[in-house]
Amino acid sequence: MGENEHAILSEIRRILSQELDWREPVEPSQHLTRDLQLDSLGLTVLAVELENHFRIRLSMEDSVGVSTVGDLVRLVASRAFQEPSAVSCAGGVP
């Protein structure tokens, strides 16, 4: 797991602890609903907090295939740490 993924995992742990009162260890292999006992409200809080912290947008379509903490880390990393696209530089000086 790289530095970016560790930062995301740390933020997930912070959100679970501070916002959702989770007091147990949080590991990438844990299932969000089964192991961490997150219901739809808990999942929503987690998603919104991650969106705000990393300034990204997550959609309902994103949730397909996300069942573990590690899946969520990879999804957020793919959104938060993307390389700037060439399209954004078209017509201007990078």
Coordinates of N, CA and C in Angstrom, one line a residue:
M1 N 0.9 -1.2 0.0 CA 0.0 0.0 0.0 C 0.9 1.2 0.0
G2 N 0.6 2.2 -0.9 CA 1.5 3.4 -1.1 C 1.1 4.4 -0.1
E3 N 1.8 5.5 -0.1 CA 1.6 6.7 0.8 C 0.2 7.2 0.7
N4 N -0.3 7.4 -0.6 CA -1.7 7.9 -0.8 C -2.7 7.0 -0.2
E5 N -2.6 5.7 -0.4 CA -3.5 4.7 0.2 C -3.5 4.7 1.7
H6 N -2.3 4.9 2.3 CA -2.2 5.0 3.8 C -2.9 6.2 4.3
A7 N -2.8 7.4 3.5 CA -3.5 8.6 3.9 C -5.0 8.4 3.9
I8 N -5.5 7.7 2.9 CA -6.9 7.4 2.8 C -7.4 6.5 3.9
L9 N -6.6 5.4 4.1 CA -7.0 4.5 5.2 C -7.0 5.3 6.6
S10 N -6.0 6.1 6.8 CA -6.0 6.9 8.0 C -7.3 7.8 8.2
E11 N -7.7 8.4 7.0 CA -8.9 9.2 7.1 C -10.1 8.4 7.3
I12 N -10.2 7.2 6.7 CA -11.3 6.3 7.0 C -11.4 5.9 8.4
R13 N -10.2 5.6 9.0 CA -10.2 5.3 10.4 C -10.6 6.4 11.3
R14 N -10.2 7.7 10.9 CA -10.6 8.8 11.7 C -12.1 9.1 11.6
I15 N -12.7 8.9 10.4 CA -14.1 9.1 10.3 C -14.9 8.1 11.1
L16 N -14.5 6.8 10.9 CA -15.2 5.8 11.7 C -15.1 6.0 13.2
S17 N -14.0 6.4 13.7 CA -13.8 6.7 15.1 C -14.5 7.9 15.6
Q18 N -14.3 9.0 14.9 CA -14.9 10.3 15.4 C -16.3 10.5 15.0
E19 N -16.7 10.1 13.8 CA -18.0 10.4 13.3 C -19.0 9.3 13.6
L20 N -18.5 8.0 13.6 CA -19.4 6.9 13.7 C -19.1 6.0 15.0
D21 N -18.3 6.5 15.9 CA -18.1 5.9 17.2 C -17.6 4.4 17.1
W22 N -16.8 4.1 16.1 CA -16.2 2.8 15.9 C -15.0 2.7 16.8
R23 N -14.9 1.8 17.7 CA -13.8 1.7 18.6 C -12.8 0.5 18.4
E24 N -13.0 -0.2 17.3 CA -12.2 -1.4 17.0 C -11.2 -1.0 15.9
P25 N -10.1 -1.9 15.8 CA -9.2 -1.7 14.7 C -9.9 -1.7 13.3
V26 N -9.4 -1.0 12.3 CA -9.9 -1.0 11.0 C -8.8 -1.4 10.0
E27 N -9.1 -2.5 9.3 CA -8.1 -3.1 8.4 C -8.7 -3.1 7.0
P28 N -7.8 -3.1 5.9 CA -8.3 -3.1 4.5 C -9.2 -4.3 4.2
S29 N -8.9 -5.4 4.8 CA -9.7 -6.6 4.5 C -11.1 -6.7 5.1
Q30 N -11.4 -5.8 6.0 CA -12.7 -5.8 6.6 C -13.9 -5.4 5.7
H31 N -15.0 -6.1 5.8 CA -16.2 -5.8 5.1 C -16.9 -4.6 5.7
L32 N -17.3 -3.6 4.9 CA -17.9 -2.4 5.4 C -19.2 -2.7 6.2
T33 N -20.1 -3.5 5.7 CA -21.3 -3.7 6.4 C -21.3 -4.9 7.4
R34 N -20.6 -6.0 7.0 CA -20.6 -7.1 7.9 C -19.6 -6.9 9.1
D35 N -18.4 -6.5 8.8 CA -17.4 -6.4 9.9 C -17.5 -5.1 10.6
L36 N -17.7 -4.0 9.9 CA -17.8 -2.7 10.6 C -19.2 -2.3 10.9
Q37 N -20.2 -3.1 10.6 CA -21.6 -2.9 11.0 C -22.1 -1.6 10.5
L38 N -21.7 -1.1 9.3 CA -22.2 0.1 8.8 C -23.5 -0.1 8.1
D39 N -24.5 0.7 8.4 CA -25.8 0.7 7.7 C -25.8 1.7 6.7
S40 N -26.9 2.0 6.0 CA -26.9 2.9 4.9 C -26.6 4.3 5.4
L41 N -27.0 4.7 6.6 CA -26.6 6.0 7.1 C -25.1 6.1 7.4
G42 N -24.5 5.1 8.0 CA -23.1 5.1 8.2 C -22.3 5.1 6.9
L43 N -22.7 4.4 5.9 CA -22.0 4.4 4.6 C -22.1 5.8 4.0
T44 N -23.3 6.4 4.1 CA -23.4 7.8 3.6 C -22.5 8.8 4.3
V45 N -22.5 8.7 5.6 CA -21.6 9.6 6.4 C -20.1 9.4 6.0
L46 N -19.7 8.1 5.8 CA -18.4 7.8 5.4 C -18.1 8.4 4.0
A47 N -19.0 8.2 3.1 CA -18.8 8.7 1.7 C -18.7 10.2 1.7
V48 N -19.6 10.9 2.4 CA -19.7 12.3 2.4 C -18.4 12.9 3.0
E49 N -18.0 12.3 4.1 CA -16.7 12.8 4.8 C -15.5 12.6 3.8
L50 N -15.5 11.5 3.2 CA -14.4 11.2 2.2 C -14.4 12.2 1.1
E51 N -15.6 12.5 0.5 CA -15.8 13.4 -0.5 C -15.3 14.8 -0.1
N52 N -15.7 15.2 1.1 CA -15.3 16.5 1.6 C -13.8 16.6 1.8
H53 N -13.2 15.6 2.4 CA -11.8 15.6 2.7 C -10.9 15.6 1.5
F54 N -11.2 14.8 0.6 CA -10.4 14.6 -0.6 C -10.9 15.4 -1.8
R55 N -12.0 16.1 -1.7 CA -12.6 17.0 -2.7 C -12.8 16.2 -4.0
I56 N -13.6 15.1 -3.8 CA -14.0 14.2 -4.9 C -15.5 14.0 -4.9
R57 N -16.0 13.4 -5.9 CA -17.4 13.0 -5.9 C -17.5 11.5 -6.1
L58 N -18.3 10.8 -5.2 CA -18.6 9.4 -5.3 C -20.1 9.3 -5.7
S59 N -20.4 8.3 -6.6 CA -21.8 8.1 -7.0 C -22.3 6.8 -6.6
M60 N -23.5 6.6 -6.7 CA -24.1 5.2 -6.4 C -23.5 4.2 -7.3
E61 N -23.1 4.5 -8.5 CA -22.5 3.5 -9.4 C -21.1 3.1 -8.9
D62 N -20.5 4.0 -8.2 CA -19.2 3.7 -7.6 C -19.3 2.6 -6.5
S63 N -20.4 2.5 -5.9 CA -20.5 1.6 -4.8 C -20.6 0.1 -5.3
V64 N -20.8 -0.1 -6.6 CA -20.8 -1.4 -7.1 C -19.4 -1.9 -7.1
G65 N -19.2 -3.1 -6.5 CA -17.9 -3.6 -6.3 C -17.1 -3.2 -5.1
V66 N -17.6 -2.3 -4.3 CA -17.0 -1.8 -3.1 C -17.6 -2.5 -1.9
S67 N -16.9 -3.4 -1.4 CA -17.5 -4.1 -0.2 C -16.5 -4.1 1.0
T68 N -15.2 -3.9 0.8 CA -14.3 -3.9 1.9 C -13.7 -2.5 2.0
V69 N -13.0 -2.3 3.1 CA -12.3 -1.0 3.4 C -11.2 -0.9 2.3
G70 N -10.5 -1.9 1.9 CA -9.5 -1.8 0.8 C -10.1 -1.4 -0.5
D71 N -11.3 -1.9 -0.8 CA -12.0 -1.5 -2.1 C -12.3 0.0 -2.0
L72 N -12.7 0.5 -0.9 CA -13.0 1.9 -0.7 C -11.7 2.7 -0.9
V73 N -10.6 2.3 -0.3 CA -9.3 3.0 -0.4 C -8.9 3.1 -1.8
R74 N -9.0 2.0 -2.6 CA -8.6 2.0 -4.0 C -9.5 2.9 -4.8
L75 N -10.8 3.0 -4.5 CA -11.7 3.8 -5.2 C -11.4 5.3 -5.0
V76 N -11.2 5.7 -3.7 CA -10.9 7.0 -3.4 C -9.6 7.4 -4.0
A77 N -8.6 6.5 -3.9 CA -7.3 6.8 -4.5 C -7.4 7.1 -6.0
S78 N -8.2 6.3 -6.7 CA -8.4 6.5 -8.1 C -9.0 7.8 -8.5
R79 N -9.8 8.4 -7.6 CA -10.4 9.7 -7.8 C -9.6 10.8 -7.3
A80 N -9.0 10.7 -6.1 CA -8.3 11.8 -5.4 C -6.9 12.0 -6.0
F81 N -6.2 11.0 -6.5 CA -4.8 11.2 -6.9 C -4.6 10.9 -8.3
Q82 N -5.6 11.3 -9.2 CA -5.4 11.1 -10.6 C -4.4 12.1 -11.1
E83 N -3.8 11.7 -12.2 CA -2.9 12.7 -12.9 C -3.7 13.7 -13.6
P84 N -3.3 15.0 -13.7 CA -4.1 15.9 -14.4 C -4.2 15.5 -15.9
S85 N -5.3 15.6 -16.5 CA -5.5 15.2 -17.8 C -5.0 16.2 -18.8
A86 N -4.6 15.8 -20.0 CA -4.2 16.7 -21.0 C -5.3 17.6 -21.5
V87 N -6.5 17.2 -21.3 CA -7.7 18.0 -21.7 C -7.7 19.2 -20.9
S88 N -7.4 19.1 -19.6 CA -7.5 20.3 -18.8 C -6.5 21.4 -19.1
C89 N -5.4 21.0 -19.8 CA -4.4 22.0 -20.2 C -4.6 22.5 -21.6
A90 N -5.5 21.9 -22.4 CA -5.7 22.4 -23.7 C -6.2 23.8 -23.7
G91 N -5.6 24.6 -24.6 CA -5.9 26.0 -24.7 C -5.3 26.9 -23.6
G92 N -4.5 26.4 -22.8 CA -3.8 27.2 -21.8 C -2.4 26.7 -21.5
V93 N -1.7 27.5 -20.8 CA -0.4 27.0 -20.4 C -0.5 26.2 -19.1
P94 N 0.1 25.0 -19.1 CA 0.0 24.1 -18.0 C 0.6 24.7 -16.7

